[in-house]
PDB file of C-alpha atoms in Angstrom:
ATOM      1  CA  UNK A  11     133.170  27.939  29.240  1.00  0.00           C
ATOM      2  CA  UNK A  12     133.450  27.785  25.437  1.00  0.00           C
ATOM      3  CA  UNK A  13     131.379  25.295  23.444  1.00  0.00           C
ATOM      4  CA  UNK A  14     130.074  24.889  19.892  1.00  0.00           C
ATOM      5  CA  UNK A  15     126.641  24.114  18.477  1.00  0.00           C
ATOM      6  CA  UNK A  16     125.289  23.957  14.950  1.00  0.00           C
ATOM      7  CA  UNK A  17     123.639  27.153  13.741  1.00  0.00           C
ATOM      8  CA  UNK A  18     119.876  26.636  13.661  1.00  0.00           C
ATOM      9  CA  UNK A  19     117.146  27.573  11.202  1.00  0.00           C
ATOM     10  CA  UNK A  20     115.545  30.034  13.617  1.00  0.00           C
ATOM     11  CA  UNK A  21     114.873  33.744  13.449  1.00  0.00           C
ATOM     12  CA  UNK A  22     116.827  34.147  16.684  1.00  0.00           C
ATOM     13  CA  UNK A  23     120.011  32.771  15.132  1.00  0.00           C
ATOM     14  CA  UNK A  24     119.589  34.809  11.945  1.00  0.00           C
ATOM     15  CA  UNK A  25     119.033  38.009  13.941  1.00  0.00           C
ATOM     16  CA  UNK A  26     122.094  37.235  16.067  1.00  0.00           C
ATOM     17  CA  UNK A  27     124.179  36.841  12.915  1.00  0.00           C
ATOM     18  CA  UNK A  28     122.798  40.051  11.382  1.00  0.00           C
ATOM     19  CA  UNK A  29     123.548  42.014  14.552  1.00  0.00           C
ATOM     20  CA  UNK A  30     127.163  40.821  14.530  1.00  0.00           C
ATOM     21  CA  UNK A  31     127.564  42.083  10.976  1.00  0.00           C
ATOM     22  CA  UNK A  32     126.454  45.575  11.995  1.00  0.00           C
ATOM     23  CA  UNK A  33     129.834  45.913  13.727  1.00  0.00           C
ATOM     24  CA  UNK A  34     132.310  47.770  11.430  1.00  0.00           C
ATOM     25  CA  UNK A  35     135.275  45.463  12.056  1.00  0.00           C
ATOM     26  CA  UNK A  36     133.332  42.398  10.929  1.00  0.00           C
ATOM     27  CA  UNK A  37     132.120  44.259   7.854  1.00  0.00           C
ATOM     28  CA  UNK A  38     135.750  45.035   7.036  1.00  0.00           C
ATOM     29  CA  UNK A  39     137.257  41.585   7.595  1.00  0.00           C
ATOM     30  CA  UNK A  40     134.416  39.116   7.095  1.00  0.00           C
ATOM     31  CA  UNK A  41     131.444  40.300   5.043  1.00  0.00           C
ATOM     32  CA  UNK A  42     132.599  39.693   1.477  1.00  0.00           C
ATOM     33  CA  UNK A  43     129.585  40.768  -0.561  1.00  0.00           C
ATOM     34  CA  UNK A  44     129.118  44.361  -1.728  1.00  0.00           C
ATOM     35  CA  UNK A  45     131.663  46.790  -0.281  1.00  0.00           C
ATOM     36  CA  UNK A  46     129.927  49.116   2.154  1.00  0.00           C
ATOM     37  CA  UNK A  47     126.751  47.029   2.216  1.00  0.00           C
ATOM     38  CA  UNK A  48     125.035  46.770   5.592  1.00  0.00           C
ATOM     39  CA  UNK A  49     123.696  43.205   5.624  1.00  0.00           C
ATOM     40  CA  UNK A  50     119.908  43.014   5.973  1.00  0.00           C
ATOM     41  CA  UNK A  51     118.136  40.232   7.835  1.00  0.00           C
ATOM     42  CA  UNK A  52     116.738  39.010   4.513  1.00  0.00           C
ATOM     43  CA  UNK A  53     120.249  38.813   3.056  1.00  0.00           C
ATOM     44  CA  UNK A  54     121.504  36.867   6.078  1.00  0.00           C
ATOM     45  CA  UNK A  55     118.653  34.358   5.764  1.00  0.00           C
ATOM     46  CA  UNK A  56     119.272  34.020   2.027  1.00  0.00           C
ATOM     47  CA  UNK A  57     122.984  33.452   2.507  1.00  0.00           C
ATOM     48  CA  UNK A  58     123.050  31.173   5.555  1.00  0.00           C
ATOM     49  CA  UNK A  59     119.630  29.521   5.432  1.00  0.00           C
ATOM     50  CA  UNK A  60     120.591  26.996   2.776  1.00  0.00           C
ATOM     51  CA  UNK A  61     123.685  25.988   4.742  1.00  0.00           C
ATOM     52  CA  UNK A  62     121.722  25.503   7.946  1.00  0.00           C
ATOM     53  CA  UNK A  63     118.977  23.483   6.265  1.00  0.00           C
ATOM     54  CA  UNK A  64     121.252  21.241   4.224  1.00  0.00           C
ATOM     55  CA  UNK A  65     124.440  20.139   5.920  1.00  0.00           C
ATOM     56  CA  UNK A  66     126.232  18.771   2.867  1.00  0.00           C
ATOM     57  CA  UNK A  67     129.485  20.590   2.157  1.00  0.00           C
ATOM     58  CA  UNK A  68     129.345  23.611   4.522  1.00  0.00           C
ATOM     59  CA  UNK A  69     128.762  23.178   8.264  1.00  0.00           C
ATOM     60  CA  UNK A  70     128.000  26.391  10.233  1.00  0.00           C
ATOM     61  CA  UNK A  71     128.364  26.546  14.029  1.00  0.00           C
ATOM     62  CA  UNK A  72     127.857  29.166  16.718  1.00  0.00           C
ATOM     63  CA  UNK A  73     130.564  29.699  19.312  1.00  0.00           C
ATOM     64  CA  UNK A  74     129.012  29.810  22.783  1.00  0.00           C
ATOM     65  CA  UNK A  75     130.354  31.243  26.011  1.00  0.00           C
ATOM     66  CA  UNK A  76     128.356  29.901  28.944  1.00  0.00           C
ATOM     67  CA  UNK A  77     125.711  28.836  26.399  1.00  0.00           C
ATOM     68  CA  UNK A  78     125.334  32.331  24.903  1.00  0.00           C
ATOM     69  CA  UNK A  79     126.368  32.941  21.261  1.00  0.00           C
ATOM     70  CA  UNK A  80     129.473  35.101  20.903  1.00  0.00           C
ATOM     71  CA  UNK A  81     130.788  34.092  17.486  1.00  0.00           C
ATOM     72  CA  UNK A  82     130.656  31.941  14.397  1.00  0.00           C
ATOM     73  CA  UNK A  83     132.789  29.141  12.989  1.00  0.00           C
ATOM     74  CA  UNK A  84     132.176  26.996   9.922  1.00  0.00           C
ATOM     75  CA  UNK A  85     134.008  24.354   7.985  1.00  0.00           C
ATOM     76  CA  UNK A  86     133.578  23.432   4.353  1.00  0.00           C
ATOM     77  CA  UNK A  87     134.625  20.394   2.361  1.00  0.00           C
ATOM     78  CA  UNK A  88     137.302  21.282  -0.165  1.00  0.00           C
ATOM     79  CA  UNK A  89     137.976  17.736  -1.313  1.00  0.00           C
ATOM     80  CA  UNK A  90     138.086  14.292   0.267  1.00  0.00           C
ATOM     81  CA  UNK A  91     141.408  15.038   1.985  1.00  0.00           C
ATOM     82  CA  UNK A  92     141.135  18.715   2.959  1.00  0.00           C
ATOM     83  CA  UNK A  93     138.730  21.030   4.766  1.00  0.00           C
ATOM     84  CA  UNK A  94     138.689  24.820   5.066  1.00  0.00           C
ATOM     85  CA  UNK A  95     137.515  26.938   7.994  1.00  0.00           C
ATOM     86  CA  UNK A  96     136.209  30.436   8.693  1.00  0.00           C
ATOM     87  CA  UNK A  97     135.729  31.960  12.117  1.00  0.00           C
ATOM     88  CA  UNK A  98     135.044  35.199  13.933  1.00  0.00           C
ATOM     89  CA  UNK A  99     134.041  36.476  17.356  1.00  0.00           C
ATOM     90  CA  UNK A 100     130.947  38.607  16.861  1.00  0.00           C
ATOM     91  CA  UNK A 101     130.675  40.210  20.311  1.00  0.00           C
ATOM     92  CA  UNK A 102     133.218  42.997  20.642  1.00  0.00           C
ATOM     93  CA  UNK A 103     133.821  42.617  24.391  1.00  0.00           C
ATOM     94  CA  UNK A 104     134.535  38.899  23.978  1.00  0.00           C
ATOM     95  CA  UNK A 105     137.531  39.401  21.687  1.00  0.00           C
ATOM     96  CA  UNK A 106     141.144  39.119  22.850  1.00  0.00           C
ATOM     97  CA  UNK A 107     140.218  36.561  25.504  1.00  0.00           C
ATOM     98  CA  UNK A 108     141.414  33.402  23.782  1.00  0.00           C
ATOM     99  CA  UNK A 109     137.890  32.239  22.959  1.00  0.00           C
ATOM    100  CA  UNK A 110     138.583  32.034  19.232  1.00  0.00           C
ATOM    101  CA  UNK A 111     141.604  29.831  19.822  1.00  0.00           C
ATOM    102  CA  UNK A 112     139.598  27.508  22.075  1.00  0.00           C
ATOM    103  CA  UNK A 113     136.761  27.348  19.538  1.00  0.00           C
ATOM    104  CA  UNK A 114     139.198  26.431  16.775  1.00  0.00           C
ATOM    105  CA  UNK A 115     140.725  23.663  18.861  1.00  0.00           C
ATOM    106  CA  UNK A 116     137.290  22.223  19.534  1.00  0.00           C
ATOM    107  CA  UNK A 117     136.348  22.434  15.861  1.00  0.00           C
ATOM    108  CA  UNK A 118     139.544  20.650  14.838  1.00  0.00           C
ATOM    109  CA  UNK A 119     138.574  17.811  17.159  1.00  0.00           C
ATOM    110  CA  UNK A 120     135.048  17.686  15.724  1.00  0.00           C
ATOM    111  CA  UNK A 121     136.372  17.530  12.171  1.00  0.00           C
ATOM    112  CA  UNK A 122     138.937  14.879  13.078  1.00  0.00           C
ATOM    113  CA  UNK A 123     136.168  12.756  14.597  1.00  0.00           C
ATOM    114  CA  UNK A 124     133.544  13.250  11.873  1.00  0.00           C
ATOM    115  CA  UNK A 125     135.893  13.146   8.876  1.00  0.00           C
ATOM    116  CA  UNK A 126     138.701  10.710   9.764  1.00  0.00           C
ATOM    117  CA  UNK A 127     139.961  10.522   6.155  1.00  0.00           C
ATOM    118  CA  UNK A 128     140.756  14.242   6.041  1.00  0.00           C
ATOM    119  CA  UNK A 129     144.480  14.943   6.167  1.00  0.00           C
ATOM    120  CA  UNK A 130     144.675  18.731   6.326  1.00  0.00           C
ATOM    121  CA  UNK A 131     142.772  21.807   7.466  1.00  0.00           C
ATOM    122  CA  UNK A 132     143.344  25.319   6.181  1.00  0.00           C
ATOM    123  CA  UNK A 133     142.307  28.891   6.926  1.00  0.00           C
ATOM    124  CA  UNK A 134     143.372  32.076   5.124  1.00  0.00           C
ATOM    125  CA  UNK A 135     143.226  35.406   7.012  1.00  0.00           C
ATOM    126  CA  UNK A 136     144.155  38.624   5.234  1.00  0.00           C
ATOM    127  CA  UNK A 137     147.757  39.638   5.826  1.00  0.00           C
ATOM    128  CA  UNK A 138     146.749  42.723   7.846  1.00  0.00           C
ATOM    129  CA  UNK A 139     144.381  40.858  10.155  1.00  0.00           C
ATOM    130  CA  UNK A 140     147.003  40.432  12.851  1.00  0.00           C
ATOM    131  CA  UNK A 141     144.589  39.395  15.604  1.00  0.00           C
ATOM    132  CA  UNK A 142     143.118  36.569  13.502  1.00  0.00           C
ATOM    133  CA  UNK A 143     146.564  35.346  12.455  1.00  0.00           C
ATOM    134  CA  UNK A 144     147.703  35.191  16.080  1.00  0.00           C
ATOM    135  CA  UNK A 145     144.533  33.325  17.050  1.00  0.00           C
ATOM    136  CA  UNK A 146     144.969  30.708  14.319  1.00  0.00           C
ATOM    137  CA  UNK A 147     148.627  30.173  15.099  1.00  0.00           C
ATOM    138  CA  UNK A 148     147.833  29.783  18.796  1.00  0.00           C
ATOM    139  CA  UNK A 149     145.430  27.001  17.779  1.00  0.00           C
ATOM    140  CA  UNK A 150     148.203  25.163  15.937  1.00  0.00           C
ATOM    141  CA  UNK A 151     147.871  26.442  12.370  1.00  0.00           C
ATOM    142  CA  UNK A 152     151.114  27.362  10.614  1.00  0.00           C
ATOM    143  CA  UNK A 153     151.682  29.926   7.892  1.00  0.00           C
ATOM    144  CA  UNK A 154     152.619  28.191   4.632  1.00  0.00           C
ATOM    145  CA  UNK A 155     152.650  31.169   2.283  1.00  0.00           C
ATOM    146  CA  UNK A 156     150.852  34.160   0.830  1.00  0.00           C
ATOM    147  CA  UNK A 157     147.970  33.901  -1.654  1.00  0.00           C
ATOM    148  CA  UNK A 158     145.679  36.390  -3.414  1.00  0.00           C
ATOM    149  CA  UNK A 159     141.926  35.753  -3.263  1.00  0.00           C
ATOM    150  CA  UNK A 160     139.283  36.524  -5.892  1.00  0.00           C
ATOM    151  CA  UNK A 161     138.783  39.995  -4.429  1.00  0.00           C
ATOM    152  CA  UNK A 162     142.462  40.795  -4.903  1.00  0.00           C
ATOM    153  CA  UNK A 163     143.206  40.697  -1.170  1.00  0.00           C
ATOM    154  CA  UNK A 164     146.510  39.295   0.067  1.00  0.00           C
ATOM    155  CA  UNK A 165     145.964  36.412   2.486  1.00  0.00           C
ATOM    156  CA  UNK A 166     148.226  34.142   4.512  1.00  0.00           C
ATOM    157  CA  UNK A 167     147.374  30.488   4.022  1.00  0.00           C
ATOM    158  CA  UNK A 168     147.604  28.552   7.300  1.00  0.00           C
ATOM    159  CA  UNK A 169     147.403  24.778   7.604  1.00  0.00           C
ATOM    160  CA  UNK A 170     147.279  21.901  10.047  1.00  0.00           C
ATOM    161  CA  UNK A 171     147.882  18.291   8.993  1.00  0.00           C
ATOM    162  CA  UNK A 172     146.928  15.200  10.928  1.00  0.00           C
ATOM    163  CA  UNK A 173     149.696  12.819  11.877  1.00  0.00           C
ATOM    164  CA  UNK A 174     147.342   9.954  12.765  1.00  0.00           C
ATOM    165  CA  UNK A 175     144.132   9.704  10.746  1.00  0.00           C
ATOM    166  CA  UNK A 176     143.063   6.478  12.388  1.00  0.00           C
ATOM    167  CA  UNK A 177     141.913   8.024  15.653  1.00  0.00           C
ATOM    168  CA  UNK A 178     141.650   5.983  18.821  1.00  0.00           C
ATOM    169  CA  UNK A 179     139.849   2.707  19.373  1.00  0.00           C
ATOM    170  CA  UNK A 180     136.444   4.276  20.024  1.00  0.00           C
ATOM    171  CA  UNK A 181     136.590   6.150  16.711  1.00  0.00           C
ATOM    172  CA  UNK A 182     137.391   9.558  18.172  1.00  0.00           C
ATOM    173  CA  UNK A 183     140.463  11.708  17.925  1.00  0.00           C
ATOM    174  CA  UNK A 184     143.522  10.430  19.723  1.00  0.00           C
ATOM    175  CA  UNK A 185     144.295  13.928  20.938  1.00  0.00           C
ATOM    176  CA  UNK A 186     144.960  17.450  19.794  1.00  0.00           C
ATOM    177  CA  UNK A 187     148.704  16.832  19.886  1.00  0.00           C
ATOM    178  CA  UNK A 188     148.303  14.151  17.214  1.00  0.00           C
ATOM    179  CA  UNK A 189     148.295  17.003  14.704  1.00  0.00           C
ATOM    180  CA  UNK A 190     151.525  18.315  13.222  1.00  0.00           C
ATOM    181  CA  UNK A 191     152.101  21.437  11.112  1.00  0.00           C
ATOM    182  CA  UNK A 192     152.391  20.880   7.392  1.00  0.00           C
ATOM    183  CA  UNK A 193     156.002  20.420   6.347  1.00  0.00           C
ATOM    184  CA  UNK A 194     155.790  21.832   2.830  1.00  0.00           C
ATOM    185  CA  UNK A 195     155.950  25.533   2.068  1.00  0.00           C
ATOM    186  CA  UNK A 196     153.577  27.095  -0.431  1.00  0.00           C
ATOM    187  CA  UNK A 197     156.444  27.416  -2.928  1.00  0.00           C
ATOM    188  CA  UNK A 198     157.269  23.721  -2.618  1.00  0.00           C
ATOM    189  CA  UNK A 199     153.647  22.787  -3.217  1.00  0.00           C
ATOM    190  CA  UNK A 200     153.521  25.047  -6.276  1.00  0.00           C
ATOM    191  CA  UNK A 201     156.556  23.345  -7.758  1.00  0.00           C
ATOM    192  CA  UNK A 202     155.186  19.866  -7.123  1.00  0.00           C
ATOM    193  CA  UNK A 203     151.640  20.473  -8.350  1.00  0.00           C
ATOM    194  CA  UNK A 204     152.226  23.133 -10.990  1.00  0.00           C
ATOM    195  CA  UNK A 205     151.759  26.882 -10.628  1.00  0.00           C
ATOM    196  CA  UNK A 206     148.520  27.119 -12.606  1.00  0.00           C
ATOM    197  CA  UNK A 207     146.852  24.156 -10.857  1.00  0.00           C
ATOM    198  CA  UNK A 208     147.695  25.705  -7.479  1.00  0.00           C
ATOM    199  CA  UNK A 209     146.216  29.102  -8.387  1.00  0.00           C
ATOM    200  CA  UNK A 210     143.081  27.547  -9.936  1.00  0.00           C
ATOM    201  CA  UNK A 211     142.454  25.459  -6.814  1.00  0.00           C
ATOM    202  CA  UNK A 212     142.710  28.466  -4.523  1.00  0.00           C
ATOM    203  CA  UNK A 213     140.354  30.518  -6.679  1.00  0.00           C
ATOM    204  CA  UNK A 214     137.844  27.634  -6.676  1.00  0.00           C
ATOM    205  CA  UNK A 215     138.104  27.340  -2.920  1.00  0.00           C
ATOM    206  CA  UNK A 216     137.351  31.038  -2.430  1.00  0.00           C
ATOM    207  CA  UNK A 217     134.282  30.945  -4.730  1.00  0.00           C
ATOM    208  CA  UNK A 218     132.907  27.812  -3.056  1.00  0.00           C
ATOM    209  CA  UNK A 219     133.273  29.219   0.427  1.00  0.00           C
ATOM    210  CA  UNK A 220     131.874  32.781  -0.003  1.00  0.00           C
ATOM    211  CA  UNK A 221     131.807  33.398   3.756  1.00  0.00           C
TER     212      UNK A 221
END
């Protein structure tokens, strides 16, 4: 069974995170500091400790399978109407089992419940990360266009928008199917908001997130 819990300010969680980053595939797709750097435990604590201790604009979670950590998912506040996500499965043998898709679906529900004013969610895998793209699309995200991040990598921006932001009577989400894919393409959004404003916003988003 897949579940989510907030990452904790414990040595156990930091060591778990560091051990995941020793795996070459995660270093290639996820770790976005120095190229070729093997993350130390001290670097992990420096990078994630502040997020764990102060849940203000970035919210880190562990993905659990039968209560054991197998991956990581976080969301970050972009503005009052939009939230970005990052996710990976850290345990090699647990990949390709649909756990990432299930974790994303659960996180979408959490965000919808905790941030009812938010209208859209986005995630931006690199164009060559086929497994991640398939996972995100299986969770309901739709490709809205290609972008280039601060590192010069080509990414595919994926989004979900909420059809009903009001939720149900008890304040929770009225269901995963209450979300619909965004109807605008990236090109349409560029035309409406201006090319430079679009590019500046994406660059700001990437700097703020710094996985």
